[in-house]
XYZ file of C-alpha atoms in Angstrom:
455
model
C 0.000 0.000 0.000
C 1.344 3.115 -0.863
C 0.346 6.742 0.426
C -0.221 10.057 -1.588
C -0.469 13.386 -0.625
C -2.053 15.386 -2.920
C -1.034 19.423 -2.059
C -3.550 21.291 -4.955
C -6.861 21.552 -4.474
C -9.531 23.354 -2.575
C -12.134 21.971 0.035
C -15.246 24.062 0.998
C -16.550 23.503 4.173
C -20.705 23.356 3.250
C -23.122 23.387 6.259
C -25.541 20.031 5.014
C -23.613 17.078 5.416
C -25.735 13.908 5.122
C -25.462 11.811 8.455
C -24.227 8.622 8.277
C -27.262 6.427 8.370
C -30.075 4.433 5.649
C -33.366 4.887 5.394
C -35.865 4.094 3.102
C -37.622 6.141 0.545
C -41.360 6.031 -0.275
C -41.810 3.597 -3.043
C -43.565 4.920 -6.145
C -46.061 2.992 -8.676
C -44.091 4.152 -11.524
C -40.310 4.059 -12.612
C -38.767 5.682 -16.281
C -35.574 4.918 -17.911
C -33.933 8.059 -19.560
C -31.733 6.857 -22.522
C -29.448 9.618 -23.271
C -27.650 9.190 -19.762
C -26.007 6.396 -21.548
C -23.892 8.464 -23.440
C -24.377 9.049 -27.591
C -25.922 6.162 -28.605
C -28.443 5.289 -31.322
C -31.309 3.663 -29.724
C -33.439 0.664 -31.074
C -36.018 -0.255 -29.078
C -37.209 -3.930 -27.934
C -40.462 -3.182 -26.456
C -43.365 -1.227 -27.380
C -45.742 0.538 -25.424
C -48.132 -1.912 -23.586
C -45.525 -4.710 -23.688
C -45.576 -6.526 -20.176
C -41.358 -6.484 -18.854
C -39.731 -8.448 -16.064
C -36.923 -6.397 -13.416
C -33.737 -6.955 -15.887
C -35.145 -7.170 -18.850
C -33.544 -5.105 -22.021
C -35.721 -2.112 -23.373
C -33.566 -0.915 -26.011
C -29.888 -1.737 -27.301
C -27.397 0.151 -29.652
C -28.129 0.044 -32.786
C -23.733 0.128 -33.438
C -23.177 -1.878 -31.083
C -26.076 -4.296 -30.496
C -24.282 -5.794 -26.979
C -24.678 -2.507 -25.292
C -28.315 -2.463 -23.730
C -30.821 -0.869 -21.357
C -32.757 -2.973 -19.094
C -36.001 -2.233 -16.838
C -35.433 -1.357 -13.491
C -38.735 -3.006 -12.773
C -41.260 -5.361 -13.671
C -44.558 -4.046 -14.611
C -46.345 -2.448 -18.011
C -44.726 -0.303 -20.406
C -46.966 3.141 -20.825
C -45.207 5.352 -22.442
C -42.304 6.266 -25.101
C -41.364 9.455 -25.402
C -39.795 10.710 -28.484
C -38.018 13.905 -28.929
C -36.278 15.494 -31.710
C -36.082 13.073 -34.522
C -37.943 10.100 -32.958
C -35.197 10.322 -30.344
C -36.107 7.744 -27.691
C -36.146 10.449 -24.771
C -37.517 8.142 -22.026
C -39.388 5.084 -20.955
C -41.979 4.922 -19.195
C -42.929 1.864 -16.924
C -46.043 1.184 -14.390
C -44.506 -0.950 -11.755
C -46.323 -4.313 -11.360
C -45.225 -7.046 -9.338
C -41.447 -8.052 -8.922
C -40.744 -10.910 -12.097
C -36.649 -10.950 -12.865
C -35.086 -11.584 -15.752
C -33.105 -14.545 -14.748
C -29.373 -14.075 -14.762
C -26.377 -16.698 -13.944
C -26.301 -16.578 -10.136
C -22.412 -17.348 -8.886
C -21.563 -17.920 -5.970
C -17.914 -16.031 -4.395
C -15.978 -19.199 -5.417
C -17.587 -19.427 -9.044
C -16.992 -15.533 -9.692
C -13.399 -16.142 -8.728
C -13.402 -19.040 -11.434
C -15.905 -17.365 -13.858
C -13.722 -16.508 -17.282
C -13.751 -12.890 -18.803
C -16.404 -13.629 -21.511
C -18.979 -15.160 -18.983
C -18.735 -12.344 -16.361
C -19.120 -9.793 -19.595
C -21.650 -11.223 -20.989
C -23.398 -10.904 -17.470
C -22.720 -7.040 -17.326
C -23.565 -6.640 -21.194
C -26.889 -8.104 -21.185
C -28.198 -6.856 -17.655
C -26.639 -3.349 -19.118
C -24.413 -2.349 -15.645
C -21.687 -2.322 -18.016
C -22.759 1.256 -17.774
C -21.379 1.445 -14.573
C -17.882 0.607 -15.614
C -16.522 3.675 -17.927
C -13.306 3.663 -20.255
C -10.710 5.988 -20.296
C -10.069 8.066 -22.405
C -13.435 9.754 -22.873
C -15.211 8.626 -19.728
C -17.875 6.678 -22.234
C -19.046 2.820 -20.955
C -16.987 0.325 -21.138
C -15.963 -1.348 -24.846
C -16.163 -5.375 -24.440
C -14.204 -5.493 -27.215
C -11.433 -3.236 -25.613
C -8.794 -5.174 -23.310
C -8.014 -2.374 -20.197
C -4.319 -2.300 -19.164
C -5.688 -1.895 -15.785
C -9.081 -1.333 -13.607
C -9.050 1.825 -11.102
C -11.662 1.511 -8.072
C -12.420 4.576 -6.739
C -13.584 3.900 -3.023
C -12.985 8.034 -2.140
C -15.026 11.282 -3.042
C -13.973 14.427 -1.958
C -16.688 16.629 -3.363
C -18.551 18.000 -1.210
C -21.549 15.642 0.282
C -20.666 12.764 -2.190
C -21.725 9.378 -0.495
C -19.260 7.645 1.694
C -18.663 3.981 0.688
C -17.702 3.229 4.424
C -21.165 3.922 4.960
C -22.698 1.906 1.973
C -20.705 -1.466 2.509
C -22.312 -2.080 5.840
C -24.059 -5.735 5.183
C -22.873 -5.516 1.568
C -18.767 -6.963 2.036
C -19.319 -10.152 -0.151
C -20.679 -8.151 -3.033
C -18.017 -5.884 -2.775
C -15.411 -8.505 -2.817
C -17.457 -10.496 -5.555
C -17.282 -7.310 -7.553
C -13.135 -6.945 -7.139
C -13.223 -10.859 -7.908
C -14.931 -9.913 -11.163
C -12.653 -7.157 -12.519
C -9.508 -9.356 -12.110
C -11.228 -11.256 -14.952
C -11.262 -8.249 -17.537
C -7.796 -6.735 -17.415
C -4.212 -8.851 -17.712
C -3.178 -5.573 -15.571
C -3.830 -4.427 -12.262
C -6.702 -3.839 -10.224
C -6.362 -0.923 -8.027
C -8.764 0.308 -5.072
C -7.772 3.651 -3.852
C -9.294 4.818 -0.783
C -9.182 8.003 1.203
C -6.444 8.117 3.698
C -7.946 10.626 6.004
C -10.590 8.434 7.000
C -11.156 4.788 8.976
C -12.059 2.651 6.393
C -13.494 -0.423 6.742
C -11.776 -3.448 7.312
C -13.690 -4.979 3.638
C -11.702 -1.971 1.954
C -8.495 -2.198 3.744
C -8.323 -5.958 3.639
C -9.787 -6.472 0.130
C -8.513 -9.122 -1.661
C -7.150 -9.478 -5.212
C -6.912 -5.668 -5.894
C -3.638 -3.217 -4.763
C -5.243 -0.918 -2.161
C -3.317 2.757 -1.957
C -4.515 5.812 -0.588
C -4.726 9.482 -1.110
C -5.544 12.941 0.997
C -5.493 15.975 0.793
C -7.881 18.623 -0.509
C -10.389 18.027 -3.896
C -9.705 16.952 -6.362
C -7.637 14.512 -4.743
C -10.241 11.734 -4.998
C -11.339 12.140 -8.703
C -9.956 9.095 -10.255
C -7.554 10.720 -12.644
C -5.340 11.691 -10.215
C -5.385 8.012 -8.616
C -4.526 7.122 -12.331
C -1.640 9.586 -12.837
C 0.045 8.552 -9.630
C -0.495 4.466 -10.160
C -0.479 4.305 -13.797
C -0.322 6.774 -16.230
C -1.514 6.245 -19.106
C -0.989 7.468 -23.164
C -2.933 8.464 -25.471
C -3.313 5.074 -26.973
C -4.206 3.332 -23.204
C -6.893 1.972 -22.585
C -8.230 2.074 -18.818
C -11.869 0.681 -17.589
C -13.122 3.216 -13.606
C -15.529 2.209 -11.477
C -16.878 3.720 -8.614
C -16.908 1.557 -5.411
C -20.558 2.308 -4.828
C -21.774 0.795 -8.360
C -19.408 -2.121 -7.974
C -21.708 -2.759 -4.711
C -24.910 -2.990 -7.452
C -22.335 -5.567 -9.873
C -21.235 -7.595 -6.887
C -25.418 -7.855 -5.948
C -26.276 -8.649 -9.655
C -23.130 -11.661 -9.863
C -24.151 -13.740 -6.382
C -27.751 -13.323 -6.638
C -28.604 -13.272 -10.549
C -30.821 -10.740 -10.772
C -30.487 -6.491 -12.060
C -30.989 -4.720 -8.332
C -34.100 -2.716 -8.334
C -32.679 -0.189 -5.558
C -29.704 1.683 -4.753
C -28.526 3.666 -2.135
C -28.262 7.851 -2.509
C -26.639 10.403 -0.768
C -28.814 13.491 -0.440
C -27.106 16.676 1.368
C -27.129 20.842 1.342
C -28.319 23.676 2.598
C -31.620 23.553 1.415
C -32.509 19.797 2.951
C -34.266 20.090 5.890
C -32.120 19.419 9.297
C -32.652 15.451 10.263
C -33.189 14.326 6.460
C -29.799 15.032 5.491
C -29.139 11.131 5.098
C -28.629 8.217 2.725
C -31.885 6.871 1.265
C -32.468 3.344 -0.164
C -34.349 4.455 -3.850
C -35.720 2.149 -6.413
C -33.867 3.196 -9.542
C -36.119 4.886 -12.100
C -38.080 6.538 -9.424
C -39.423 10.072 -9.823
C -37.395 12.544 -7.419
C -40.308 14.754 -6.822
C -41.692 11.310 -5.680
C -39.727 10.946 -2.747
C -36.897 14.369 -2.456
C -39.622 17.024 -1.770
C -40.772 16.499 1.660
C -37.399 16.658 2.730
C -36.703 20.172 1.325
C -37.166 23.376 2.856
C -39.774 25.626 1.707
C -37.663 28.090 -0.600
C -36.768 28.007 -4.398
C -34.411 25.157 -4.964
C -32.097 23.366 -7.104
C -31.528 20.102 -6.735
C -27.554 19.030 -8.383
C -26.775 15.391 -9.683
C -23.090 15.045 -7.900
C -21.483 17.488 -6.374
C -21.349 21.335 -6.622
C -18.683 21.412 -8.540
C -18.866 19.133 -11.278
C -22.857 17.904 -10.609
C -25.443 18.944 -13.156
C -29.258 20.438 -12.225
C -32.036 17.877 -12.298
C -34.997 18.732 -14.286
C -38.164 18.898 -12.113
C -39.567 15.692 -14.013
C -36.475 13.630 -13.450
C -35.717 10.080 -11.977
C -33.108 8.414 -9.982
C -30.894 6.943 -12.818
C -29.062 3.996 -13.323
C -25.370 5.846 -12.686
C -26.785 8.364 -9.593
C -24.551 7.904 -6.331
C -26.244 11.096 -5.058
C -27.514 14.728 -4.825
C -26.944 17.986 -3.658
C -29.702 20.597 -2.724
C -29.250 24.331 -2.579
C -31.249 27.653 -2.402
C -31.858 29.721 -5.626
C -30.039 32.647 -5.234
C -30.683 35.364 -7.783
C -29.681 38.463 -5.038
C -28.053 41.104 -7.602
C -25.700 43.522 -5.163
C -25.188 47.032 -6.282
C -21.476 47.775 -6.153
C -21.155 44.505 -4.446
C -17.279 44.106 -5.943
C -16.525 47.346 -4.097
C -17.786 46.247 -0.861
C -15.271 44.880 2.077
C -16.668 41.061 1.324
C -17.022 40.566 4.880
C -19.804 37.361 3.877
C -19.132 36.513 0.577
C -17.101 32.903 0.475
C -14.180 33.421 -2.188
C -10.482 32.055 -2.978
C -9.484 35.745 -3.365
C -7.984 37.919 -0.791
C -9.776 40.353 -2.333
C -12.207 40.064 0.345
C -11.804 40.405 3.561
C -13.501 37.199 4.466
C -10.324 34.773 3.731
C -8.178 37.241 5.961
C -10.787 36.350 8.772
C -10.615 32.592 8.508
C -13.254 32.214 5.706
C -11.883 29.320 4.073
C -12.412 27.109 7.461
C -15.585 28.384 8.453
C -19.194 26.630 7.599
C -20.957 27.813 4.564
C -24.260 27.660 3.365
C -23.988 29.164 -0.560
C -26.797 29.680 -2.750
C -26.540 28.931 -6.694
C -25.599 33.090 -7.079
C -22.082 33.010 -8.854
C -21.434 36.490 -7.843
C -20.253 37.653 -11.249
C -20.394 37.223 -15.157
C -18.377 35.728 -17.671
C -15.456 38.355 -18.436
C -12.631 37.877 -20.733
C -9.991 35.126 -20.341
C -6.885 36.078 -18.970
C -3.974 34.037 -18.904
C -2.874 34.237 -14.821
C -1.970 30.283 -14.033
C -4.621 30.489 -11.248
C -6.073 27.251 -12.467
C -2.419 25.184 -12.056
C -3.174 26.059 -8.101
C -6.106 23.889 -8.075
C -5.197 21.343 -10.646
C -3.046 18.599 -9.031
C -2.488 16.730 -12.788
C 0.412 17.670 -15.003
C -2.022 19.926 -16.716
C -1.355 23.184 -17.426
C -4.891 24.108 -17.728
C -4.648 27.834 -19.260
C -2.996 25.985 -22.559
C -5.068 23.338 -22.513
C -8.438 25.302 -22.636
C -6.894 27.919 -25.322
C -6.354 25.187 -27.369
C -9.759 23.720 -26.848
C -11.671 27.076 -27.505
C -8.975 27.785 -30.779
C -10.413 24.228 -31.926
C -6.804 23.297 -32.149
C -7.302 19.521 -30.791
C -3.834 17.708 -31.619
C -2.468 20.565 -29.323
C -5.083 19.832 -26.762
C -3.971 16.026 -26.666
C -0.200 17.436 -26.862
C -1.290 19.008 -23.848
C -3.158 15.920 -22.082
C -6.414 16.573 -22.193
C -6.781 12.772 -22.706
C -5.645 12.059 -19.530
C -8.673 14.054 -17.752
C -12.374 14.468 -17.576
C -14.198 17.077 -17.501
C -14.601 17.362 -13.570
C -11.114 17.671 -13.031
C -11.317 21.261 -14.356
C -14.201 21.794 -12.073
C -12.350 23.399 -8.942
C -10.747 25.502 -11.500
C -13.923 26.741 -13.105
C -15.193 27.439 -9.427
C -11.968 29.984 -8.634
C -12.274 31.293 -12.354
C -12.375 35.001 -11.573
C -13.559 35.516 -15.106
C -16.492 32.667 -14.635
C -15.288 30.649 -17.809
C -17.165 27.033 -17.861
C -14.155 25.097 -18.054
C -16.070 22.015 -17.321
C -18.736 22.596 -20.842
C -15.112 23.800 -22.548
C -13.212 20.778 -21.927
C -16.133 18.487 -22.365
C -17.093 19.785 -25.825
C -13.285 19.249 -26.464
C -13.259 15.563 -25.533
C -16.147 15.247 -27.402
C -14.758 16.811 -30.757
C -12.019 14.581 -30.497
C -13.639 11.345 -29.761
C -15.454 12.137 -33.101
C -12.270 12.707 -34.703
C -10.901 10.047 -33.562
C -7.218 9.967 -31.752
């Protein structure tokens, strides 16, 4: 085991932090599958509307890549398909009847550790949680046909209010295991699980078996998983690495040893704007409305309602559903306040990275916050400063990098490593930006211009 200490970064300490403890949400008679989150695929469907599905069961598969499908997250009656812009499949609509699975190869711990690497894909391929292993570069779902040099577990998440695993494993250790047993089978490389030295972690982490367990601290974005890959393995432009987060291999571990798609998973929900005493984890059946189950627990102001973390989450529409890749979300209080002259004013309550203000000469970085969505500014001109490279702990220097991006210049931008990052690594960045650039939509539309390029 080896330790990092990762020096870049900023945390902000947010008054909303969910407790440590489970409950269970309200179930709901109805569940939806929203296609896009699967990335840019072409969508065929296998149902039609009034077709009767079992828990498991594929609605729709890629119509490039046939293997790559998206199952029901419960049994019951199809009711709806809604199409969008060119007979885009926008979402799926099921009423929730009774509990019939699609039947899946149920292994025991032994049998996974035997299973081959075409029988334990052809498990996550046709139950569709292949989706919840994603290939580097890109950040896209895994390619079956790709062969990963290695497999990072990311068992740490140092945005603010992101779900603990420590906290999800409780009762769950075999499936864990049975999940690290699993990716041994899909990359002649290394397995790593990389875990957040600052904490206790449970003995299932620490002790894990079959995997190379290292640790990291130090302020965000010291858990995001490229950093844990640029310390253990770097990689070139040509690598190929498979992530996974430790909280969906929980959900592949379940599907392996008891041979069924899980209907539930287990959600962080913190921020301001939750109401004291529901700031928890909740036990959600995936495809469930939010408004179904999130409202009563938020206070009675304007809200949003983020799918991650502040920094790199995106806002939920109000018709939206637990999805199939949601680990949890963050709530906080619209905040539209415009203040007259506000940038000539001592800054006495305004959180910010510059000194500026007089609030991080007072000891405003370690004091509780409670922020609204109010950005306190508008998008200026870009000025080269090398303020990003403070918060970025990669190799990156992120000025260039985004330049290059914006100039459409994309062999620079993989000169520059762009490759080796995701979009939310640039998101601590984006939140220090004095000049409010979206480095996170910049970089993303870069990755995306290139994967359609090609490398």
């Amino acid at each position: 085991m080896a330790s990092f200490t990762i020096r870049k970064g900023l945390n902000i300490r947010l008054v909303g932090a969910p407790e440590p403890e489970i409950a269970d949400a309200p179930e709901s008679t109805a569940v939806a599958v929203i296609p896009p989150e699967f990335g840019p695929i072409k969508v065929r469907l296998d149902v039609q509307e009034g077709a009767r599905v079992r828990r498991g069961q594929a609605l729709f598969h890629d119509k490039k890549n046939p293997a790559m499908r998206g199952t029901a997250p419960a049994a019951g009656v199809v009711t709806s398909i809604q199409l969008g812009p060119r007979r885009v499949v926008e979402r799926i609509t099921i009423q929730v009847e009774g509990d019939d699975v699609e039947p899946y190869p149920r292994l025991d711990p032994a049998a996974v550790r035997k299973a081959d690497r075409a029988e334990i894909l052809d498990v996550l391929l046709k139950s569709g949680l292949i989706q919840l292993i994603r290939q580097r570069p890109f950040g896209r779902a895994a390619n079956p046909e790709a062969t990963p040099k290695s497999i990072f577990v990311n068992g740490m998440a140092t945005g603010p209010y992101q779900p603990d695993i420590n906290v999800m494993i409780k009762g769950r250790e075999t499936a864990f295991q049975a999940g690290i047993d699993a990716l041994t089978k899909l990359t002649p490389g290394k397995v790593f699980l990389c875990l957040d030295g600052a904490r206790q972690n449970a003995a299932a982490l620490t002790d894990v078996k079959n995997a190379e367990v290292h640790t990291f601290e130090g302020p965000h974005p010291s858990g995001n998983t490229s950093v844990h890959i640029s310390r253990l393995d770097p990689m070139k432009p040509t690598d190929v690495i498979w992530t996974v987060k430790a909280v969906d291999l929980l959900q592949i571990g379940h599907l392996l040893l008891n041979g069924e798609v899980p209907s539930h998973r287990i959600v962080s929900l913190g921020g301001p704007a939750v109401q004291e005493g529901r700031r928890k984890y909740y036990r959600v059946r995936i495809g469930q409305p939010l408004k179904t189950w999130l409202d009563p627990h938020l206070i009675k102001v304007e809200t949003r309602v983020i799918r991650g973390d502040i920094f790199s989450g995106e806002k939920v529409a109000a018709d939206d559903v637990v999805r199939l890749l949601d680990n949890g979300y963050t709530v906080l209080a619209e905040d539209r306040t415009r203040h007259l002259l506000g940038w000539a004013m001592p800054g006495f309550s305004y959180f910010s990275v510059s000194r500026a203000f007089l609030s991080p000469w007072l000891g405003g970085l370690k004091r509780e916050w409670a922020l609204g969505t109010n950005q306190h500014g508008e998008l200026r001109p870009m000025v080269l400063t090398g303020l990003y490279d403070k918060y970025m702990p990669l190799n990156i220097m992120v000025d260039y990098v985004v330049r290059a991006v914006l100039a459409n210049d994309t062999e620079e931008a993989i000169k520059l490593g762009i490759l080796e990052t995701l979009p939310e690594d640039y998101a601590v960045c984006a939140f220090a930006c004095p000049s409010k650039m979206d480095l996170v939509g910049i970089i993303r539309k870069g990755l995306e211009d290139i994967e359609k390029e090609g490398i």
